[in-house]
Each structure stands twice: as structure tokens, then as C-alpha cells.
Short mmCIF file of C-alpha atoms and ligand atoms in Angstrom, two decimals:
data_model
loop_
_atom_site.label_atom_id
_atom_site.label_comp_id
_atom_site.label_asym_id
_atom_site.label_seq_id
_atom_site.Cartn_x
_atom_site.Cartn_y
_atom_site.Cartn_z
CA MET A 1 198.32 184.57 -17.15
CA LEU A 2 200.37 182.29 -19.39
CA ILE A 3 199.00 180.81 -22.62
CA GLY A 4 200.58 177.79 -24.24
CA ILE A 5 199.55 176.67 -27.80
CA ASP A 6 200.58 173.85 -30.07
CA ASP A 7 199.74 171.74 -33.08
CA THR A 8 197.64 174.06 -35.24
CA ASP A 9 199.41 173.71 -38.59
CA SER A 10 199.48 171.14 -41.39
CA ASN A 11 201.82 170.48 -44.32
CA GLU A 12 199.41 172.57 -46.46
CA GLY A 13 199.67 175.75 -44.42
CA MET A 14 199.71 177.73 -41.20
CA CYS A 15 202.34 177.75 -38.44
CA THR A 16 201.71 177.87 -34.73
CA THR A 17 204.26 180.66 -34.49
CA TYR A 18 202.00 182.78 -36.71
CA LEU A 19 199.11 182.32 -34.32
CA GLY A 20 201.44 183.36 -31.50
CA ALA A 21 202.46 186.46 -33.39
CA LEU A 22 198.83 187.33 -34.07
CA LEU A 23 197.79 186.88 -30.47
CA GLN A 24 200.82 188.74 -29.21
CA GLU A 25 199.28 191.76 -30.92
CA GLU A 26 195.58 191.16 -30.46
CA LEU A 27 195.72 190.40 -26.76
CA ARG A 28 196.95 193.89 -26.10
CA ALA A 29 193.24 194.80 -26.11
CA TYR A 30 192.89 192.97 -22.77
CA GLY A 31 196.02 193.98 -20.87
CA LYS A 32 199.83 194.17 -20.91
CA VAL A 33 201.37 191.47 -23.07
CA ALA A 34 205.01 190.61 -22.09
CA ALA A 35 207.54 191.61 -24.75
CA GLU A 36 209.15 188.21 -25.48
CA PRO A 37 206.89 185.31 -26.33
CA VAL A 38 208.52 181.89 -26.25
CA LEU A 39 209.06 179.52 -29.19
CA ILE A 40 210.14 176.19 -27.88
CA ARG A 41 211.44 173.30 -29.96
CA LEU A 42 210.62 169.86 -28.63
CA ASN A 43 211.91 166.39 -29.33
CA PRO A 44 213.10 166.63 -32.97
CA THR A 45 212.41 162.93 -33.69
CA ILE A 46 208.66 162.98 -33.03
CA PRO A 47 206.78 161.60 -36.03
CA TYR A 48 203.63 163.66 -35.36
CA LYS A 49 205.43 166.93 -36.08
CA THR A 50 204.65 168.97 -39.15
CA ARG A 51 208.09 170.52 -39.50
CA GLY A 52 210.17 171.55 -36.56
CA ASN A 53 208.14 170.46 -33.56
CA ALA A 54 207.62 173.92 -32.15
CA ALA A 55 205.15 175.21 -29.52
CA VAL A 56 204.58 178.78 -28.37
CA ALA A 57 203.69 180.54 -25.12
CA LEU A 58 202.71 184.11 -24.37
CA LYS A 59 202.26 186.02 -21.11
CA ILE A 60 199.69 188.68 -20.36
CA GLU A 61 198.85 190.75 -17.27
CA THR A 62 195.12 191.11 -17.42
CA LYS A 63 191.98 191.66 -15.40
CA SER A 64 189.90 190.00 -18.10
CA ALA A 65 191.11 186.42 -17.98
CA GLU A 66 187.83 184.96 -19.22
CA LYS A 67 187.83 187.28 -22.28
CA VAL A 68 191.45 186.41 -23.05
CA MET A 69 190.72 182.68 -22.96
CA LYS A 70 187.68 183.12 -25.18
CA HIS A 71 189.67 185.19 -27.66
CA VAL A 72 192.54 182.71 -27.82
CA LEU A 73 190.25 179.75 -28.43
CA GLU A 74 188.33 181.64 -31.14
CA ARG A 75 191.57 182.34 -32.93
CA VAL A 76 192.78 178.73 -32.64
CA GLU A 77 189.48 177.55 -33.99
CA ALA A 78 189.62 180.07 -36.89
CA PHE A 79 193.23 179.29 -37.89
CA ALA A 80 194.01 175.64 -37.02
CA ARG A 81 194.05 173.21 -39.95
CA PHE A 82 191.57 170.77 -38.40
CA GLU A 83 191.10 168.98 -41.71
CA CYS A 84 194.59 167.46 -41.40
CA GLU A 85 194.71 164.21 -39.48
CA LYS A 86 197.96 165.21 -37.85
CA THR A 87 196.60 168.53 -36.52
CA ASN A 88 195.40 168.07 -32.93
CA PRO A 89 195.56 171.46 -31.23
CA GLY A 90 196.07 171.91 -27.54
CA VAL A 91 195.85 175.13 -25.49
CA VAL A 92 196.61 175.56 -21.81
CA PHE A 93 196.19 178.57 -19.57
CA VAL A 94 198.22 179.15 -16.38
CA PRO A 95 196.38 181.73 -14.30
CA GLU A 96 198.51 184.12 -12.29
CA LYS A 97 197.56 182.57 -8.95
CA ASP A 98 198.97 179.19 -10.13
CA ILE A 99 202.29 180.41 -11.48
CA LYS A 100 204.31 179.53 -8.40
CA ARG A 101 202.67 176.17 -7.94
CA LEU A 102 203.16 175.05 -11.54
CA LYS A 103 206.73 176.27 -12.05
CA THR A 104 208.53 173.10 -11.07
CA PRO A 105 206.19 170.41 -12.49
CA LEU A 106 205.96 172.18 -15.83
CA TRP A 107 209.75 172.58 -15.92
CA THR A 108 210.14 168.86 -15.46
CA PHE A 109 207.55 168.23 -18.16
CA LEU A 110 209.35 170.60 -20.56
CA GLY A 111 212.63 168.69 -20.06
CA ARG A 112 210.88 165.41 -20.87
CA ALA A 113 209.05 166.84 -23.91
CA ILE A 114 212.43 167.94 -25.37
CA LYS A 115 214.27 164.72 -24.65
CA GLU A 116 211.73 161.91 -24.45
CA VAL A 117 208.62 160.59 -26.14
CA LEU A 118 205.48 161.40 -24.17
CA THR A 119 201.93 160.21 -24.47
CA ILE A 120 198.75 162.32 -24.72
CA LYS A 121 197.59 160.51 -21.58
CA GLU A 122 200.57 161.80 -19.61
CA ALA A 123 199.72 165.38 -20.61
CA LYS A 124 196.05 164.92 -19.72
CA THR A 125 196.89 163.29 -16.37
CA LEU A 126 199.18 166.15 -15.46
CA ILE A 127 196.52 168.68 -16.43
CA GLN A 128 194.00 166.84 -14.24
CA GLU A 129 196.33 166.48 -11.28
CA LEU A 130 197.46 170.09 -11.40
CA LYS A 131 194.02 171.42 -12.29
CA ILE A 132 195.27 173.43 -15.27
CA PRO A 133 192.61 175.13 -17.45
CA PHE A 134 192.91 173.76 -20.95
CA LYS A 135 191.19 173.08 -24.26
CA ALA A 136 191.95 170.06 -26.40
CA TYR A 137 190.82 169.58 -29.96
CA LYS A 138 190.52 166.19 -31.68
CA ASN A 139 192.96 163.81 -29.88
CA GLY A 140 194.54 166.74 -28.01
CA ARG A 141 198.16 165.83 -28.72
CA GLY A 142 198.99 169.53 -28.85
CA LEU A 143 198.55 169.64 -25.05
CA ILE A 144 202.04 168.14 -24.78
CA GLY A 145 203.63 171.08 -26.54
CA ALA A 146 201.30 173.64 -24.95
CA LEU A 147 202.27 172.48 -21.42
CA ALA A 148 205.97 172.36 -22.33
CA ALA A 149 205.90 175.88 -23.71
CA CYS A 150 204.33 177.17 -20.52
CA GLY A 151 207.01 175.30 -18.60
CA ALA A 152 209.63 177.25 -20.59
CA LEU A 153 207.98 180.60 -20.04
CA LEU A 154 207.63 179.93 -16.29
CA ASN A 155 211.33 179.18 -15.98
CA LEU A 156 213.09 181.65 -18.19
CA GLU A 157 216.05 181.84 -15.88
CA LYS A 158 216.78 178.15 -16.14
CA TRP A 159 217.53 177.69 -19.80
CA ASP A 160 220.01 178.99 -22.35
CA HIS A 161 218.21 180.93 -25.05
CA THR A 162 218.60 182.63 -28.42
CA PHE A 163 216.19 184.76 -30.43
CA GLU A 164 214.42 184.41 -33.76
CA TYR A 165 212.87 187.24 -35.71
CA LEU A 166 210.04 185.75 -37.72
CA ALA A 167 208.54 187.84 -40.55
CA TYR A 168 205.16 186.72 -41.93
CA ARG A 169 203.80 187.12 -45.43
CA GLU A 170 200.74 189.10 -46.43
CA LYS A 171 197.60 186.94 -46.80
CA CYS A 172 197.15 187.86 -50.49
CA ARG A 173 200.36 186.05 -51.31
CA LEU A 174 199.36 182.82 -49.51
CA LYS A 175 196.26 182.09 -51.63
CA PRO A 176 197.17 181.05 -54.19
CA PHE A 177 200.61 180.36 -52.80
CA SER A 178 203.23 182.45 -54.60
CA PRO A 179 207.04 182.12 -54.40
CA ARG A 180 208.61 184.24 -51.67
CA LYS A 181 210.33 187.38 -52.92
CA VAL A 182 213.46 188.03 -50.88
CA GLU A 183 216.51 189.57 -52.48
CA THR A 184 219.28 187.00 -52.02
CA LYS A 185 222.13 189.57 -51.94
CA SER A 186 220.41 191.39 -49.10
CA LEU A 187 220.51 188.21 -47.03
CA TYR A 188 224.29 187.99 -47.55
CA ASP A 189 224.51 191.68 -46.55
CA ALA A 190 222.50 190.96 -43.42
CA ASP A 191 224.76 188.06 -42.58
CA LEU A 192 227.94 190.04 -43.17
CA ALA A 193 226.74 192.92 -41.01
CA THR A 194 225.78 190.81 -38.01
CA TYR A 195 227.55 187.38 -37.96
CA PRO A 196 228.53 185.92 -35.46
CA GLN A 197 225.75 187.63 -33.49
CA THR A 198 223.36 186.06 -35.97
CA TRP A 199 223.75 182.75 -37.77
CA ASP A 200 222.14 180.49 -40.35
CA THR A 201 220.86 183.31 -42.50
CA VAL A 202 222.81 182.01 -45.49
CA ASP A 203 225.05 178.97 -46.16
CA TYR A 204 228.18 180.23 -47.87
CA ALA A 205 229.74 176.82 -48.54
CA ASN A 206 226.71 175.48 -50.28
CA GLY A 207 225.52 178.76 -51.74
CA ILE A 208 222.02 178.57 -50.24
CA PRO A 209 220.02 181.20 -48.36
CA VAL A 210 218.71 179.22 -45.42
CA CYS A 211 216.49 181.66 -43.58
CA VAL A 212 213.73 181.60 -46.22
CA PRO A 213 211.56 178.50 -46.02
CA HIS A 214 209.97 176.76 -49.04
CA SER A 215 206.94 175.22 -47.39
CA PRO A 216 203.47 176.69 -47.88
CA ASP A 217 203.33 178.45 -44.49
CA PRO A 218 203.12 182.16 -43.72
CA VAL A 219 206.78 182.56 -42.69
CA LEU A 220 208.68 184.82 -45.05
CA TYR A 221 212.01 184.46 -43.24
CA GLY A 222 213.43 183.82 -39.82
CA ILE A 223 216.62 185.39 -38.52
CA ARG A 224 218.34 183.69 -35.67
CA GLY A 225 220.73 185.32 -33.30
CA GLU A 226 222.09 186.04 -29.84
CA SER A 227 219.95 189.14 -29.07
CA VAL A 228 216.89 191.04 -30.15
CA GLU A 229 219.19 193.86 -31.21
CA ALA A 230 221.30 191.62 -33.46
CA VAL A 231 218.37 189.96 -35.27
CA SER A 232 216.68 193.33 -35.74
CA ARG A 233 219.89 194.81 -37.21
CA ALA A 234 220.09 191.91 -39.68
CA VAL A 235 216.45 192.37 -40.66
CA ALA A 236 217.04 196.04 -41.41
CA LYS A 237 219.35 194.93 -44.28
CA ILE A 238 216.86 192.54 -45.89
CA LYS A 239 215.01 193.57 -49.02
CA ALA A 240 211.84 191.54 -49.50
CA GLU A 241 208.09 191.56 -50.29
CA PRO A 242 206.01 193.50 -47.76
CA VAL A 243 205.41 191.70 -44.47
CA GLU A 244 202.06 191.45 -42.73
CA ARG A 245 203.62 191.24 -39.25
CA PHE A 246 206.68 190.07 -37.40
CA CYS A 247 207.44 188.64 -33.98
CA VAL A 248 210.69 188.16 -32.11
CA TYR A 249 210.61 185.02 -30.08
CA ARG A 250 212.87 183.95 -27.24
CA THR A 251 213.69 180.40 -28.09
CA ASN A 252 215.67 177.29 -27.11
CA GLN A 253 216.85 176.92 -30.74
CA GLY A 254 220.60 176.57 -30.97
CA THR A 255 221.08 175.43 -27.37
CA ASP A 256 221.62 171.64 -27.58
CA MET A 257 218.85 171.25 -24.99
CA HIS A 258 217.80 167.97 -26.63
CA LEU A 259 221.06 166.11 -26.03
CA LEU A 260 221.42 163.37 -23.45
CA PRO A 261 225.05 162.53 -22.63
CA VAL A 262 225.48 158.79 -22.74
CA ASP A 263 228.54 156.56 -22.17
CA ARG A 264 227.20 153.21 -23.44
CA ILE A 265 225.59 152.35 -26.73
CA GLU A 266 223.34 149.76 -25.03
CA LYS A 267 221.52 152.65 -23.29
CA ILE A 268 220.64 154.30 -26.57
CA LYS A 269 216.98 154.32 -27.68
CA ASP A 270 215.40 155.32 -30.93
CA MET A 271 213.72 158.75 -31.00
CA HIS A 272 216.15 160.29 -28.49
CA SER A 273 219.15 162.53 -29.05
CA TYR A 274 222.57 161.95 -27.56
CA SER A 275 226.18 162.96 -27.24
CA LEU A 276 228.32 159.85 -27.32
CA GLU A 277 232.04 159.13 -27.40
CA GLY A 278 233.60 156.13 -29.15
CA ARG A 279 236.00 154.84 -31.76
CA VAL A 280 235.41 154.60 -35.44
CA LEU A 281 235.22 150.93 -36.16
CA LYS A 282 235.07 150.82 -39.92
CA THR A 283 236.04 153.23 -42.68
CA PRO A 284 233.02 155.39 -43.62
CA GLU A 285 231.15 154.17 -46.66
CA THR A 286 229.12 156.21 -49.12
CA ILE A 287 225.87 154.35 -49.83
CA GLU A 288 223.15 154.87 -52.41
CA GLY A 289 221.64 158.33 -52.11
CA GLY A 290 225.01 159.85 -51.10
CA HIS A 291 224.67 159.10 -47.37
CA VAL A 292 227.91 158.43 -45.51
CA ILE A 293 227.72 155.73 -42.87
CA PHE A 294 230.24 154.30 -40.41
CA SER A 295 230.15 152.13 -37.36
CA LEU A 296 231.08 153.52 -33.95
CA GLN A 297 232.21 151.34 -31.07
CA ASP A 298 231.99 152.22 -27.38
CA ARG A 299 234.31 151.13 -24.54
CA LYS A 300 232.29 147.95 -24.03
CA GLY A 301 232.59 146.94 -27.66
CA ALA A 302 228.94 147.73 -28.60
CA GLU A 303 228.42 149.19 -32.08
CA LEU A 304 226.16 151.87 -33.50
CA ASP A 305 225.65 153.03 -37.10
CA CYS A 306 226.32 156.75 -37.46
CA ALA A 307 225.36 158.73 -40.56
CA ALA A 308 226.09 162.01 -42.29
CA PHE A 309 223.03 161.99 -44.58
CA GLU A 310 223.04 163.50 -48.05
CA PRO A 311 221.47 166.81 -46.94
CA THR A 312 224.56 167.50 -44.77
CA LYS A 313 226.37 168.24 -48.07
CA ASN A 314 230.04 169.22 -47.58
CA PHE A 315 230.11 167.86 -44.02
CA ARG A 316 230.19 164.40 -45.59
CA ASN A 317 233.68 165.07 -47.03
CA LEU A 318 235.01 165.48 -43.51
CA VAL A 319 233.32 162.31 -42.32
CA ARG A 320 234.75 160.39 -45.24
CA LYS A 321 238.22 161.17 -43.95
CA LEU A 322 237.71 159.29 -40.67
CA LEU A 323 239.59 156.06 -40.19
CA PRO A 324 239.16 153.05 -37.92
CA GLY A 325 240.58 153.87 -34.52
CA ASP A 326 239.82 157.58 -34.57
CA ARG A 327 238.34 158.70 -31.21
CA VAL A 328 235.29 160.94 -31.68
CA LEU A 329 232.48 162.54 -29.70
CA LEU A 330 229.28 162.69 -31.77
CA SER A 331 225.98 164.39 -31.13
CA GLY A 332 222.67 163.78 -32.92
CA SER A 333 219.34 162.10 -32.93
CA VAL A 334 218.83 158.37 -33.15
CA LYS A 335 216.16 156.92 -35.48
CA ASN A 336 216.09 153.42 -36.90
CA GLN A 337 219.10 152.64 -34.75
CA THR A 338 221.22 155.14 -36.62
CA LEU A 339 222.69 158.31 -35.16
CA ASN A 340 222.14 161.27 -37.49
CA ILE A 341 225.29 163.29 -36.86
CA GLU A 342 224.82 167.01 -35.99
CA LYS A 343 228.24 167.63 -34.53
CA LEU A 344 231.54 165.77 -34.53
CA GLU A 345 234.39 166.33 -32.19
CA ILE A 346 237.59 164.57 -33.32
CA LYS A 347 239.36 163.85 -30.04
CA ALA A 348 242.31 161.79 -31.33
CA LEU A 349 243.37 160.59 -34.74
CA ALA A 350 244.57 157.06 -35.25
CA PRO A 351 247.98 156.86 -36.98
CA GLN A 352 247.76 156.07 -40.70
CA TYR A 353 250.55 154.05 -42.31
CA ARG A 354 251.67 153.44 -45.84
CA GLU A 355 254.35 151.14 -47.24
CA GLU A 356 257.29 152.45 -49.17
CA ASN A 357 260.69 151.38 -50.40
CA PRO A 358 263.40 151.53 -47.68
CA LYS A 359 265.84 154.39 -47.64
CA CYS A 360 269.58 153.93 -48.19
CA PRO A 361 271.41 154.47 -44.88
CA ILE A 362 274.27 156.20 -46.75
CA CYS A 363 272.69 158.63 -49.24
CA GLY A 364 269.17 158.72 -47.78
CA LYS A 365 267.46 158.12 -51.10
CA HIS A 366 264.73 155.52 -51.65
CA MET A 367 266.22 152.15 -52.69
CA LYS A 368 265.09 150.49 -55.87
CA SER A 369 263.74 146.92 -56.34
CA ALA A 370 266.59 144.45 -56.82
CA GLY A 371 264.30 142.17 -58.83
CA ARG A 372 261.40 139.87 -58.08
CA ALA A 373 261.61 138.58 -54.47
CA GLN A 374 265.20 139.89 -54.19
CA GLY A 375 264.58 142.87 -51.91
CA PHE A 376 265.87 146.42 -52.46
CA ARG A 377 269.23 148.01 -53.21
CA CYS A 378 270.96 151.30 -53.70
CA LYS A 379 273.29 150.71 -56.62
CA PRO A 380 275.69 153.70 -56.14
CA CYS A 381 276.15 153.00 -52.37
CA GLU A 382 275.94 149.18 -52.72
CA THR A 383 273.47 148.89 -49.84
CA THR A 384 270.59 146.46 -49.65
CA ALA A 385 267.41 145.84 -47.64
CA LYS A 386 265.00 142.95 -47.52
CA SER A 387 261.51 144.49 -47.37
CA LYS A 388 259.40 147.56 -47.66
CA ILE A 389 259.04 149.78 -44.61
CA CYS A 390 255.93 151.28 -42.97
CA VAL A 391 255.83 155.06 -42.57
CA GLU A 392 253.29 157.09 -40.79
CA GLU A 393 251.28 159.26 -43.15
CA LYS A 394 250.07 162.75 -42.36
CA ARG A 395 246.30 162.72 -41.90
CA ASP A 396 244.32 165.25 -43.91
CA LEU A 397 242.25 165.95 -40.80
CA PHE A 398 242.75 167.79 -37.50
CA PRO A 399 241.41 167.17 -34.02
CA GLY A 400 238.68 169.68 -33.23
CA VAL A 401 234.93 170.22 -33.27
CA TYR A 402 232.97 170.26 -36.57
CA GLU A 403 229.34 170.65 -37.44
CA VAL A 404 226.87 170.18 -40.34
CA PRO A 405 226.43 173.30 -42.55
CA PRO A 406 223.66 175.81 -41.88
CA CYS A 407 221.47 174.27 -44.63
CA ALA A 408 221.35 171.00 -42.66
CA ARG A 409 221.15 172.42 -39.12
CA ARG A 410 218.60 170.98 -36.74
CA HIS A 411 216.69 173.66 -34.84
CA LEU A 412 217.97 172.63 -31.45
CA ALA A 413 221.60 172.03 -32.41
CA LYS A 414 223.89 174.61 -30.86
CA PRO A 415 225.88 176.27 -33.70
CA LEU A 416 229.64 176.22 -33.06
CA VAL A 417 229.77 179.94 -33.60
CA ARG A 418 227.96 180.20 -30.21
CA GLU A 419 230.62 177.98 -28.57
CA LYS A 420 233.59 179.79 -30.08
CA ALA A 421 233.03 182.89 -27.97
CA PHE A 422 233.83 180.83 -24.84
CA PHE A 423 237.14 179.43 -26.08
CA LYS A 424 240.47 181.18 -25.77
CA GLY A 425 243.94 180.90 -27.31
CA GLU A 426 244.85 177.50 -28.87
CA ASP A 427 241.49 175.93 -28.09
CA LYS A 428 239.70 178.54 -30.19
CA HIS A 429 241.25 177.02 -33.36
CA LYS A 430 239.75 173.68 -32.52
CA ILE A 431 236.18 175.00 -32.97
CA ASN A 432 235.29 175.01 -36.62
CA PRO A 433 231.92 176.76 -37.23
CA SER A 434 230.34 175.92 -40.56
CA ARG A 435 229.10 178.96 -42.43
P1 ATP B 501 203.48 173.63 -35.46
O1 ATP B 501 203.92 174.84 -36.24
O2 ATP B 501 202.00 173.40 -35.49
O3 ATP B 501 203.95 173.70 -34.12
P2 ATP B 501 205.30 171.41 -35.71
O4 ATP B 501 206.21 170.95 -36.74
O5 ATP B 501 205.91 172.11 -34.60
O6 ATP B 501 204.12 172.37 -36.23
P3 ATP B 501 203.18 170.02 -34.55
O7 ATP B 501 202.13 170.18 -35.55
O8 ATP B 501 203.16 170.87 -33.33
O9 ATP B 501 204.56 170.12 -35.27
O10 ATP B 501 203.16 168.49 -34.13
C1 ATP B 501 203.94 167.99 -33.10
C2 ATP B 501 203.02 167.23 -32.10
O11 ATP B 501 203.84 166.40 -31.29
C3 ATP B 501 202.30 168.21 -31.20
O12 ATP B 501 201.02 167.70 -30.99
C4 ATP B 501 203.10 168.11 -29.86
O13 ATP B 501 202.33 168.35 -28.70
C5 ATP B 501 203.57 166.69 -29.94
N1 ATP B 501 204.85 166.48 -29.21
C6 ATP B 501 205.80 167.37 -29.02
N2 ATP B 501 206.83 166.85 -28.28
C7 ATP B 501 206.45 165.58 -28.00
C8 ATP B 501 207.06 164.57 -27.27
N3 ATP B 501 208.24 164.71 -26.70
N4 ATP B 501 206.41 163.38 -27.23
C9 ATP B 501 205.21 163.21 -27.81
N5 ATP B 501 204.61 164.13 -28.49
C10 ATP B 501 205.20 165.36 -28.61
#
């Protein structure tokens, strides 16, 4: 049986992944729980999300399906933050006999939940049509994520994946909420020992440990990486307060699964994420708040505002160097008709020119002004010229692929360090992972 759960937390506490970790352990009383539960990230632009729009799914081989369902619902009811208006839990169960039947429709639903904006009605209609056992609380919005997570678990072979090792705090430290105790140096040690097999543990450029959250939820830290072995090796280096439990999730984090390739700006809709090629139309401008904005133009002449927001820190310096005419491929989510840049590929740089005094054809030195409106001359060689010349300037920028730093990474964005492994020779230098 598969169990999908979503929407149990609030800004004041809890995390659906914690419930997943708890059930992963407790359900062992009823059968064999599969080793790798799934943590799936859905459309990152959804306003109903608490933090990262995650949903979880677990798998159990059991002869006591009824008892499992009862236990799961009891735990959801005990832990979900019902008092929060935005918390609308949803749980779905996929019995073993239905696994084959539901594989394809739930895969399609997962794709849509990652890339599109769905309604609660769509989730409920699908549940009705496919006769899926479920439980919805309050408005039942969590059914969307619960169905999607089951779609991921049913189709493991179809999607790229990474792993996250999530360590959870002891209860006594959550009430009243106390600052997390994690030795910063040990995080750098963990990164040094395992990068590039793990990533986003720390942000060197900005001097920030990024794997330790600051919100009042039970997560102590989360280590992301390519394999269970790599994340576990990193964790072995971390010195921190005692953990209540941990769980290693198979996840679609770091896979770019949210991106829709698009060739025309007119096709772009708010609350969707795209990869889009175009030309920089205007020189990037830094606006109030430190956000850097420029206009991108597609082949048809349509324009879109693109932004490197303040939290992207040092990435903004790179964006500020772009000039009108540069050809770029951007990826990111669109909200308020602005693309929030996650990655930037500079495909071709426009030539940049500056004016300077002409050179003497005899000695090769720059000529001097011969007086107001009298052109230029080289006195020793007795040569003259009428006007200044345009020379191409070297750009302080190289074609290649760049990304926001770890402290600004979106969960679904594929870190360039994952790409780099696939590039060889010259091309390898074009990939610039941010660390
Ligand atoms: P949690 O730890 O509880 O999962 P979160 O940050 O992941 O917190 P949720 O509390 O799950 O956010 O809130 C997101 C809500 O949006 C859920 O009810 C989920 O079912 C719903 N949702 C997810 N993807 C979509 C989508 N593509 N369209 C519409 N609703 C969605």
C-alpha cells in the first residue's frame, strides 16, 4: 500500500516531512516499510504553501491495511496544525491491488502538480473517478500534494532524483522554541568531505550555513546529495544537539522538474516556471531593495521583466554586467509577470565599444587633441586625424552557465554541480557552480 500525505504544517510549527519520518518508523509494527520514502516538491509558486511546497509518500507491504490507515489518520489528526487557516491536510491510500491501475493517471497528475496550478476540485474528481481511498480535512487542499506524492512513488523509474537526509530536533527543544545548536565548522567539514556528492550544506561565497533552517519547525538540518551514502557520510561529520530521529528521503529536489521550456514570451503565465531564451533589451538596473531587474526580448519582440532579487546576493553582480544585445537562456519562476532568475546561461555576448583618441599610423601612440573642434594630431610625426575612433572593449563576463548561490537556491532548481559531471573538456569550464 502507498500512503500520500500533505499540508499538515503551519508557519508556527510542524513539517509534513516529520510526520513522514515518524510514520516510516511506526508503521513497521504493521508490515515491511520500504526503505526510501519520497519527498516531492510541487509548484514552487503556489501561494497556499507554508515553506517549500512539499508532500510525502511512503510504501508498506502489509496484511493489516485497515489498521495502517487508522494509524496514519490518527497521527495526522494528532500532529496537523488545524488551527492555521492555511493547513488543509489530505491523505490518500493506494492499495496494492490498484497500483498498476493508478500508475499512469497519478504520474500525469504529479507532472501537473509540479508545473501547473490545480484546483481542489480536480483532485477530488480524480479521487472519485479512480476510486482512491482518501481522507480530507477542512477544505482538503492537501489531497493535491498527497495524490502527487503517490504518483512519484508509483513511478520511481521515470524521474531524476536526489536524496535529502533530514534530522529532527528533540521535542523538549521545540517548546519553547530554542535556537538550533549546530557547530558551524562541522558543516564546512561535512561539505569539504563530500562535495560535489552533496551540495547546499554551506554557502562559501556568502559565509552562510544553509542546511540549518531558522523557522520554528522540527527540522534540525537537511543534507542534500546524490546518494544515501554521500548524505550519510556528510552527516557523520556534523556536530549538533541530539536528534530525535532522522529520515533519508528520495526526492525530486535539484532536478529542474518544474521547468517548462518555452520559446515565446506571450505563452508565459504567472505561477509557472520556465526556461526561456532571449536578448537582453536594457541594461540591468538596481532598484530599491537591492533587486536587479532587466528586460528580456524574445524573437518576436515581446518583452519580459527578469529579476535577480536581493536574496540572490553575489549573483546580482554577474547580472549587473549584462548588456543590451547579450543572448541568454534563463530559468526561473514567473510571478507578477517577472521571472525570478534561478539559472542564467550566457550564450553570446554583444560587443561593447568605447571611444578613444585615434592612434598615429607612424609611431602607434594615441594622438592628442589639436584644440577645440580641430581634431587630433601626433606632433612628433606630424600626422592628424579628424575624430575619435570606436574600439571594442573586453567584456568582464564569459559565456557559460551560472546560478544563484546556495543560500538562494529554490528546492527544485538543479544545482550546476549536478550538471558538471556530464560535461567534458572545454565545455566543462562553461559550467560555473556556485558554492
Ligand atoms: P508542508 O510541510 O505541510 O508540506 P509546504 O510548504 O510544503 O508545507 P503545504 O502546507 O503543503 O506547504 O501547502 C501547500 C498546499 O498547496 C497543499 O495543500 C498542496 O496540496 C497544495 N498544492 C501543491 N501543489 C499545488 C498545485 N500545483 N496547485 C494547487 N495547489 C497545490
